[in-house]
PDB file of C-alpha atoms in Angstrom:
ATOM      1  CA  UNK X 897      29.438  69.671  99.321  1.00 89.00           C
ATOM      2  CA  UNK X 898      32.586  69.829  97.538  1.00 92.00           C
ATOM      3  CA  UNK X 899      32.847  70.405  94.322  1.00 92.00           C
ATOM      4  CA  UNK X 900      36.259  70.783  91.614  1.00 94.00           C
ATOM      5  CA  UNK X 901      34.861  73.653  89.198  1.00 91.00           C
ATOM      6  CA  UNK X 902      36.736  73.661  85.807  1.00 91.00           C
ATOM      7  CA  UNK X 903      38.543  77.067  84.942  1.00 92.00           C
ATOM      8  CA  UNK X 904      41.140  76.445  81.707  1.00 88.00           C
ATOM      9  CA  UNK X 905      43.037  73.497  82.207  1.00 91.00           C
ATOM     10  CA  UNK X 906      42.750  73.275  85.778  1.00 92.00           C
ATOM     11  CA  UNK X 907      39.981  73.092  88.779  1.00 93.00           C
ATOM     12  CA  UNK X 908      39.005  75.696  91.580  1.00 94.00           C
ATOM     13  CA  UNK X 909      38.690  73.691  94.857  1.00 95.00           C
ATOM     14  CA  UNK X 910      35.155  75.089  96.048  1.00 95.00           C
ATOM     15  CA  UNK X 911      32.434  74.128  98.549  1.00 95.00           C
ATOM     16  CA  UNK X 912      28.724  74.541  98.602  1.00 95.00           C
ATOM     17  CA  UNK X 913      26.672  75.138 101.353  1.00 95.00           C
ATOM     18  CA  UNK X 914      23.168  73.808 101.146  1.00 94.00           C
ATOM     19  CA  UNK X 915      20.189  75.197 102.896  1.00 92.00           C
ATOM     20  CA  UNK X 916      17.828  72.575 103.526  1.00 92.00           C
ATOM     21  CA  UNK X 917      14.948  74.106 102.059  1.00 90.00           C
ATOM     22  CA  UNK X 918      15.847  74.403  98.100  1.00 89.00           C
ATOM     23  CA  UNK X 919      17.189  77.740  97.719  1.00 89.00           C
ATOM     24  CA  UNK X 920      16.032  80.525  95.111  1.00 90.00           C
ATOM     25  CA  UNK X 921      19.093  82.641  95.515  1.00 93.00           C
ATOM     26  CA  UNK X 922      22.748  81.750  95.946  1.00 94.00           C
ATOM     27  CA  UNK X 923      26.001  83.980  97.167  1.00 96.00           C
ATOM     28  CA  UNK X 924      29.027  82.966  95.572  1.00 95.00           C
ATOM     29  CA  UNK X 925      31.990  84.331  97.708  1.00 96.00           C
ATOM     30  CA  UNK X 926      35.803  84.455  97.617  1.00 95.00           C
ATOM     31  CA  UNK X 927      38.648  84.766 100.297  1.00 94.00           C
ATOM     32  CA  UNK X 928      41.237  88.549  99.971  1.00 93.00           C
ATOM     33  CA  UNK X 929      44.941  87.926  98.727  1.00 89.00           C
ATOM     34  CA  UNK X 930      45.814  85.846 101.812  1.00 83.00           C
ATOM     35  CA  UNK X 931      44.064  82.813 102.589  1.00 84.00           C
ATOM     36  CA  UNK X 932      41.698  80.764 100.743  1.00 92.00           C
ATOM     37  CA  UNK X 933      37.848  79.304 101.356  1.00 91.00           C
ATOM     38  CA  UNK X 934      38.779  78.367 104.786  1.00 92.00           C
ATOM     39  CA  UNK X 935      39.452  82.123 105.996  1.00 93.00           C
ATOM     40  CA  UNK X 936      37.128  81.915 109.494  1.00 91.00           C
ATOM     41  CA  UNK X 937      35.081  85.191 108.382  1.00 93.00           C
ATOM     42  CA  UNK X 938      34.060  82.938 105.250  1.00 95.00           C
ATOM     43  CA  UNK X 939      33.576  79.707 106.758  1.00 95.00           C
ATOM     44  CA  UNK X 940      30.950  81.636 109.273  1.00 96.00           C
ATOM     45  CA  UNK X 941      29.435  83.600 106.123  1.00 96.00           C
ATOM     46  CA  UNK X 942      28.643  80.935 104.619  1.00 96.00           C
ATOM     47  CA  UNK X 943      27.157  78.776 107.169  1.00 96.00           C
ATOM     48  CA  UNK X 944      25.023  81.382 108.529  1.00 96.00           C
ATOM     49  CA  UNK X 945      23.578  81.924 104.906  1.00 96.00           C
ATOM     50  CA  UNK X 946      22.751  78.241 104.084  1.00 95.00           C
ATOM     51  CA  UNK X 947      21.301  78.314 107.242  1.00 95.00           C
ATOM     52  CA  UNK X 948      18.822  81.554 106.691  1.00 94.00           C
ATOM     53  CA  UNK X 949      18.216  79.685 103.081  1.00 93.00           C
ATOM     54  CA  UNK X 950      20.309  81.149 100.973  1.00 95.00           C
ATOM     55  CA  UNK X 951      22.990  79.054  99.016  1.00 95.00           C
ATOM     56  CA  UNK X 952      26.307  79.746  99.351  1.00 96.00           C
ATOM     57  CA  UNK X 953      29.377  78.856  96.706  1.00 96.00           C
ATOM     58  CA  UNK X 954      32.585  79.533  97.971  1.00 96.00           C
ATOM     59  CA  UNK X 955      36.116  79.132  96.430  1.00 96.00           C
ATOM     60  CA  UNK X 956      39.700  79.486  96.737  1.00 96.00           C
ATOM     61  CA  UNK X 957      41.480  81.034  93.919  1.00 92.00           C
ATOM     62  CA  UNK X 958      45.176  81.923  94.314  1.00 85.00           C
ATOM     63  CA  UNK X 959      47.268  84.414  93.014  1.00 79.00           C
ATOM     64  CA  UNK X 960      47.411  88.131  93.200  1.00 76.00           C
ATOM     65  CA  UNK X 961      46.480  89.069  89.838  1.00 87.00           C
ATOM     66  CA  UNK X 962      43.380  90.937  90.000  1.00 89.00           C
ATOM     67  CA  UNK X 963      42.755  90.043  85.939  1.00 91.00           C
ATOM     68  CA  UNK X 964      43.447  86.242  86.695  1.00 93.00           C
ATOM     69  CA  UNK X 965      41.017  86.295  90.286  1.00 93.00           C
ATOM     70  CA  UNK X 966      38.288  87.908  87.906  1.00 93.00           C
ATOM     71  CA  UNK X 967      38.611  85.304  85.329  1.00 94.00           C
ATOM     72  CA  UNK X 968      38.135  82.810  88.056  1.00 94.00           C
ATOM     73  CA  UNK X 969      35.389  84.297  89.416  1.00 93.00           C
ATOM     74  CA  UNK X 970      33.449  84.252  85.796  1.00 94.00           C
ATOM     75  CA  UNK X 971      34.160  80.753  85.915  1.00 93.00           C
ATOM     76  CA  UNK X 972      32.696  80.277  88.977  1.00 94.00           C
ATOM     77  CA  UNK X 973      29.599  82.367  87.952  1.00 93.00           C
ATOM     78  CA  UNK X 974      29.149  80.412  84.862  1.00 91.00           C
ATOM     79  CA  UNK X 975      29.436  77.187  86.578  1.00 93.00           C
ATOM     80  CA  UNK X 976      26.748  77.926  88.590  1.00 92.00           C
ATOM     81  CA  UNK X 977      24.420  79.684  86.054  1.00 90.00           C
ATOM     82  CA  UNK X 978      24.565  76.040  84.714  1.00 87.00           C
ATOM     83  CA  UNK X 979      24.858  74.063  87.168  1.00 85.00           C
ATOM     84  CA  UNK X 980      21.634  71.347  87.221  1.00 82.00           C
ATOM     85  CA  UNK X 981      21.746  70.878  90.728  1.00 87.00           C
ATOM     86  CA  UNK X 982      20.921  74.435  92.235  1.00 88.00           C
ATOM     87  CA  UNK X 983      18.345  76.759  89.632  1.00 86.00           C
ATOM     88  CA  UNK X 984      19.137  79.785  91.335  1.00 90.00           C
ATOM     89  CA  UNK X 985      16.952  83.111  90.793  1.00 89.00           C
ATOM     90  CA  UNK X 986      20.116  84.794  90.655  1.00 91.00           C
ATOM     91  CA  UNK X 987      23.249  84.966  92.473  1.00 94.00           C
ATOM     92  CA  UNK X 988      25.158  87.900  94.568  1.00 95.00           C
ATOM     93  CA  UNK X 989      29.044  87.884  94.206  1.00 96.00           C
ATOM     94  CA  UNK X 990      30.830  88.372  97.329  1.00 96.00           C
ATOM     95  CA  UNK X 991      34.328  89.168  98.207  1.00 96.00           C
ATOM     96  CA  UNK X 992      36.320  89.836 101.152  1.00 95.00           C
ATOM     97  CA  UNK X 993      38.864  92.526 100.227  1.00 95.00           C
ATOM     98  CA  UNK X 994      40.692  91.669  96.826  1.00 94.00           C
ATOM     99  CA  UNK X 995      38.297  88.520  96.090  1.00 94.00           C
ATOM    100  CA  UNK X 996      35.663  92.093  96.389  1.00 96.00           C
ATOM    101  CA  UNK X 997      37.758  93.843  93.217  1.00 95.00           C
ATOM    102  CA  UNK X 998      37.319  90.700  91.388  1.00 95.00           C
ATOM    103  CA  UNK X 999      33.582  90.248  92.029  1.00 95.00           C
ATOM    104  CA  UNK X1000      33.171  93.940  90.935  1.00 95.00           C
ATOM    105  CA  UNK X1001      35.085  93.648  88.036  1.00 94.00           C
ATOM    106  CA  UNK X1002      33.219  90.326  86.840  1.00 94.00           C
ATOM    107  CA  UNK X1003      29.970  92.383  87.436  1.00 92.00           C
ATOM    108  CA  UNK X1004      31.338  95.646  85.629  1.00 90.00           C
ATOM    109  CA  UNK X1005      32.802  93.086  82.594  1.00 89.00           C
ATOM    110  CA  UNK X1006      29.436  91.195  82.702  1.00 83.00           C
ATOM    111  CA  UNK X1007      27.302  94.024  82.606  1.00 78.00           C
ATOM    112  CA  UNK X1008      29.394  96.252  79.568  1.00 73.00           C
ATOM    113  CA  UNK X1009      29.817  93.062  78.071  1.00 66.00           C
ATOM    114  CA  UNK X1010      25.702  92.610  77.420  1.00 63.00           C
ATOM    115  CA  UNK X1011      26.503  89.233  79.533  1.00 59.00           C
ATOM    116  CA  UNK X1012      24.132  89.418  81.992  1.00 53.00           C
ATOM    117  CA  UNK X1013      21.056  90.264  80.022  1.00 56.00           C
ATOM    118  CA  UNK X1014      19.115  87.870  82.444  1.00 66.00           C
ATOM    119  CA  UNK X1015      19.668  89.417  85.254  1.00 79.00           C
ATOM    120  CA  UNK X1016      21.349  86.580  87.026  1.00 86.00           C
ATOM    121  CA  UNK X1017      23.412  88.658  89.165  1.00 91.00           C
ATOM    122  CA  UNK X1018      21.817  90.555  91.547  1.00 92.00           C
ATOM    123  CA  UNK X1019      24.124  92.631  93.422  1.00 94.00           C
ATOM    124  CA  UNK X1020      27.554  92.674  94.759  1.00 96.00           C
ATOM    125  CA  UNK X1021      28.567  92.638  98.580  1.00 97.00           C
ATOM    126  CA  UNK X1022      32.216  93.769  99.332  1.00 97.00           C
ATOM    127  CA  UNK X1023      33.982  92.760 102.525  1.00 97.00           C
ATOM    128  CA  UNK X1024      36.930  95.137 103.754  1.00 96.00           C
ATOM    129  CA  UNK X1025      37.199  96.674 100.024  1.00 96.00           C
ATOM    130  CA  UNK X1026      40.517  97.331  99.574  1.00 95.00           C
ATOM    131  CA  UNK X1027      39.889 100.827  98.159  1.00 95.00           C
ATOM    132  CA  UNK X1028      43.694 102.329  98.664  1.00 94.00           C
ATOM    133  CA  UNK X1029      46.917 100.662  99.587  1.00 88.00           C
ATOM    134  CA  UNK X1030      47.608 101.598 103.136  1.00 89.00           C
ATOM    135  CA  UNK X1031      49.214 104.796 103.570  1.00 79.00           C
ATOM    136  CA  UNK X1032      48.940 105.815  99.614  1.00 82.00           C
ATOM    137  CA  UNK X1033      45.319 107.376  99.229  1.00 81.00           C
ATOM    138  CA  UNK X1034      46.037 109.037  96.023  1.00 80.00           C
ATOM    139  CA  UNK X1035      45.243 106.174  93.535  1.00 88.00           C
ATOM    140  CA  UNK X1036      41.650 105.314  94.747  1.00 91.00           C
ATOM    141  CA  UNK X1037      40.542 101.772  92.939  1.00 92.00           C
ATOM    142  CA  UNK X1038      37.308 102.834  92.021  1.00 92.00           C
ATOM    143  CA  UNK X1039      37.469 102.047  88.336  1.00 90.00           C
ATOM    144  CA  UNK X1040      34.691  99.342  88.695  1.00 92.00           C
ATOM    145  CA  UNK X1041      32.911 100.283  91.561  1.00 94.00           C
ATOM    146  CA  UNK X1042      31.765 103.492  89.001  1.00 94.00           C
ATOM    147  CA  UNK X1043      30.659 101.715  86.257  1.00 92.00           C
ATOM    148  CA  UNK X1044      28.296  99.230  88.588  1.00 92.00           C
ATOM    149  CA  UNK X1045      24.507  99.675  88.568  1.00 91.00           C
ATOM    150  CA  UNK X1046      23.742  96.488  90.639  1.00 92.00           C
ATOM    151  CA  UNK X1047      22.780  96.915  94.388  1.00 95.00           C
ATOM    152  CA  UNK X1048      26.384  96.958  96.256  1.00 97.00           C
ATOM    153  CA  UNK X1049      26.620  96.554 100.014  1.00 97.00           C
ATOM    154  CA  UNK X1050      29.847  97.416 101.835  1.00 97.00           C
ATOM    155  CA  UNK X1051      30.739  96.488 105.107  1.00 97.00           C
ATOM    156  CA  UNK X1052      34.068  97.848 106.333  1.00 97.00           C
ATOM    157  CA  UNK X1053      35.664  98.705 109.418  1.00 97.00           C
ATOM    158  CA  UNK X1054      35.976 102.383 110.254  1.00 96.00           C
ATOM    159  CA  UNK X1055      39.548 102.059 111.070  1.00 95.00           C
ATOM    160  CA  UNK X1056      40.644  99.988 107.914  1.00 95.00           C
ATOM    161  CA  UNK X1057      43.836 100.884 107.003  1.00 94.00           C
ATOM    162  CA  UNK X1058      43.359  99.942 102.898  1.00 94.00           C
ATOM    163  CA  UNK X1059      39.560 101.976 102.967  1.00 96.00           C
ATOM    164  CA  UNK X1060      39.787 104.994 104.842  1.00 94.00           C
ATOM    165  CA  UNK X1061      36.134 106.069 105.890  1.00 94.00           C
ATOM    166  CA  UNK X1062      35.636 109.481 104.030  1.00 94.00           C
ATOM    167  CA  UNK X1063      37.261 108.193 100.651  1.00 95.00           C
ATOM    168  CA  UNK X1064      34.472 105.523 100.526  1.00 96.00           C
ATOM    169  CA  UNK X1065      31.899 107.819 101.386  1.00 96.00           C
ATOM    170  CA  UNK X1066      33.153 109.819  98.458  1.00 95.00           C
ATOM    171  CA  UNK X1067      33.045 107.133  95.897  1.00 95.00           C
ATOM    172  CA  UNK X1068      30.079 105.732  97.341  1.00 95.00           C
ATOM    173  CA  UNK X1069      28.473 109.474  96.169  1.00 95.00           C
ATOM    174  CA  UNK X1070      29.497 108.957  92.875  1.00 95.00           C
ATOM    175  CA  UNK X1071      28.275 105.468  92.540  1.00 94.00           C
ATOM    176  CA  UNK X1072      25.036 105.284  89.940  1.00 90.00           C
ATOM    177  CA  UNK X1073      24.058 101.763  91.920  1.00 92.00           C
ATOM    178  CA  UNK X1074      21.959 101.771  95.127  1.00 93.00           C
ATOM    179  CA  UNK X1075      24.537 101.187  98.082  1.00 95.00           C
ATOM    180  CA  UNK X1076      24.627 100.784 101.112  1.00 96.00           C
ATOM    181  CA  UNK X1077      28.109 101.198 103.800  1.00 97.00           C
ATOM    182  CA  UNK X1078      27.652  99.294 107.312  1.00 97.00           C
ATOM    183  CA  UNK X1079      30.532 100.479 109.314  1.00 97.00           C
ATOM    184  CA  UNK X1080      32.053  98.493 112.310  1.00 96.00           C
ATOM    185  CA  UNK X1081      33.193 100.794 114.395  1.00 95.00           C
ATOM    186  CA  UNK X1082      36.898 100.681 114.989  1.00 96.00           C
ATOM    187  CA  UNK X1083      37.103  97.733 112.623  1.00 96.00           C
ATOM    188  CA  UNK X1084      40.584  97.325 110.606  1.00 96.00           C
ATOM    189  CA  UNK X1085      41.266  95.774 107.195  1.00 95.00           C
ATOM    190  CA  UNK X1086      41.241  92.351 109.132  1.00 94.00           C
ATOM    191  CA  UNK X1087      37.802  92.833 111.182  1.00 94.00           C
ATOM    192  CA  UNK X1088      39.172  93.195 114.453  1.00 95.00           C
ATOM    193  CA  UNK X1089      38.186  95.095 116.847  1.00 96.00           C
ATOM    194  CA  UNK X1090      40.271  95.815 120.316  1.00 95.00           C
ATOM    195  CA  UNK X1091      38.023  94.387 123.169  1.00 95.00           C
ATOM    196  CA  UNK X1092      34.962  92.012 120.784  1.00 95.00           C
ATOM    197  CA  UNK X1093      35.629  88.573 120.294  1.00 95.00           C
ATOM    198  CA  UNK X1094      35.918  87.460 116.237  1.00 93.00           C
ATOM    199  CA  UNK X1095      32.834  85.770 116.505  1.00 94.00           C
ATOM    200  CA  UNK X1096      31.022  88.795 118.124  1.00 95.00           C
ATOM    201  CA  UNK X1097      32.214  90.870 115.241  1.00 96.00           C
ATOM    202  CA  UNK X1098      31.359  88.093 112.764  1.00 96.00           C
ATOM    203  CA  UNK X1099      27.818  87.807 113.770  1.00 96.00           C
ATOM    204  CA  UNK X1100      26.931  91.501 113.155  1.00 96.00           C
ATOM    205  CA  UNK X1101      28.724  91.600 109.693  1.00 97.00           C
ATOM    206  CA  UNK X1102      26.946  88.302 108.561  1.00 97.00           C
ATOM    207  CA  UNK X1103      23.249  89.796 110.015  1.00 96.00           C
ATOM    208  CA  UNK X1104      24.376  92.989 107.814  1.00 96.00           C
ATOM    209  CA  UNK X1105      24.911  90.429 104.619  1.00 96.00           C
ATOM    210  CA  UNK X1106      21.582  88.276 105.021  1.00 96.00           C
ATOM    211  CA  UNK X1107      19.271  91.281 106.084  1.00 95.00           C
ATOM    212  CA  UNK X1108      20.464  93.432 103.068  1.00 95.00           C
ATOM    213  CA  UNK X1109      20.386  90.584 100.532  1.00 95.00           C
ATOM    214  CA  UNK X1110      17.135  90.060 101.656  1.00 92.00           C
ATOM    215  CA  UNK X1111      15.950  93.383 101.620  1.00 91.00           C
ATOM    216  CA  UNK X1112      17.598  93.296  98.156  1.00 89.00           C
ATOM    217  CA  UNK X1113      15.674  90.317  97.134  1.00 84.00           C
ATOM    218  CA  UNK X1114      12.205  91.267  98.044  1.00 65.00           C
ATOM    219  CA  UNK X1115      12.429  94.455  95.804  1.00 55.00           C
ATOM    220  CA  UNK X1116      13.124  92.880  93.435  1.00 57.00           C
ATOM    221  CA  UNK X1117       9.982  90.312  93.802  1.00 52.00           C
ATOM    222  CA  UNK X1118       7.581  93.109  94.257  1.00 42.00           C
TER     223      UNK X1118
END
């Protein structure tokens, strides 16, 4: 279903994917600084959600502003938190690489904000976080990630050039939120791995999503 969502004087293009079974909880998830909501890992993401039952809002929002993608993404967040078609439970944010920095900045600015009182947002699942600019490891983006108490899930490959494997371990051990890494071994920034198809890859990162959000999900109903 696509849907125009309103964000200052213009629209975000976006599309829902519906489960058929009327969904509790809903991902809302955002393409890197390339691409848009048609990036394949996305698309597949997605589908394979709606499909498990869980709803899935996802949205192109150019530019490569991290303050303006954040902005977006509260727009997006809002729409849904009022939209009367879906009454969602709560609501993950998902990235893939920048569109991750915005989700965990909406969720840090939420949360210090006294926003999300209600608990609407449930966690935050980062795809190839883009924790260093390749080659300059000094100036870690981490800002947000430290201030976060919401479940985060990363999945990243263990050769990404933009998240070397030991510097996110490190953050991760400062992080106050339960986490969780799922490396894929000899992944880079992109998700590709020499000698597995795209859709091979695809299939174990989106079985990583749904089984943690799950897992994520069920504590939280106990």
């Amino acid at each position: 279903v696509k849907v125009k969502i309103p964000f200052g004087n213009k629209y975000l293009d976006a599309i829902f994917s519906v489960p058929e079974k009327k969904p509790t909880y809903g991902v809302i998830l955002t393409h890197g600084a390339g691409g848009d909501m048609n990036f394949p890992h996305l698309v597949s993401l997605a589908a394979y959600l709606a499909s498990h039952g869980v709803l899935c809002l996802r949205f192109t929002c150019k530019g490569l502003n991290v303050a303006y993608r954040t902005k977006a993404f509260k727009a997006v967040v809002e729409y849904l938190k009022l939209c009367d078609d879906y009454k969602l439970s709560g609501v993950f944010l998902a990235g893939r690489s920048m569109g991750s920095r915005a989700a965990a900045s909406v969720i840090r600015q939420l949360s210090q904000g006294g926003d999300d009182d209600d608990g609407f947002i449930q966690g935050l699942v980062c795809l190839s976080y883009p924790l260093h600019r390749p080659k300059l490891q000094s100036k870690l983006r981490d800002e947000d990630l430290l201030l976060i108490t919401c479940p985060v899930l990363f999945v990243s490959g263990s050769a990404d050039e933009m998240c070397e494997k030991q510097l996110l371990e490190g953050v991760v051990s400062k992080m106050k939120a339960p986490k969780k890494i799922h490396w894929i071994d000899k992944a880079n920034h992109g998700m590709a791995v020499k000698g597995r198809t795209a859709d091979d890859v695809m299939e174990e990162v989106n079985a990583q999503v749904f089984s943690w959000l799950r897992g994520n999900v069920q504590l939280q109903q106990k």
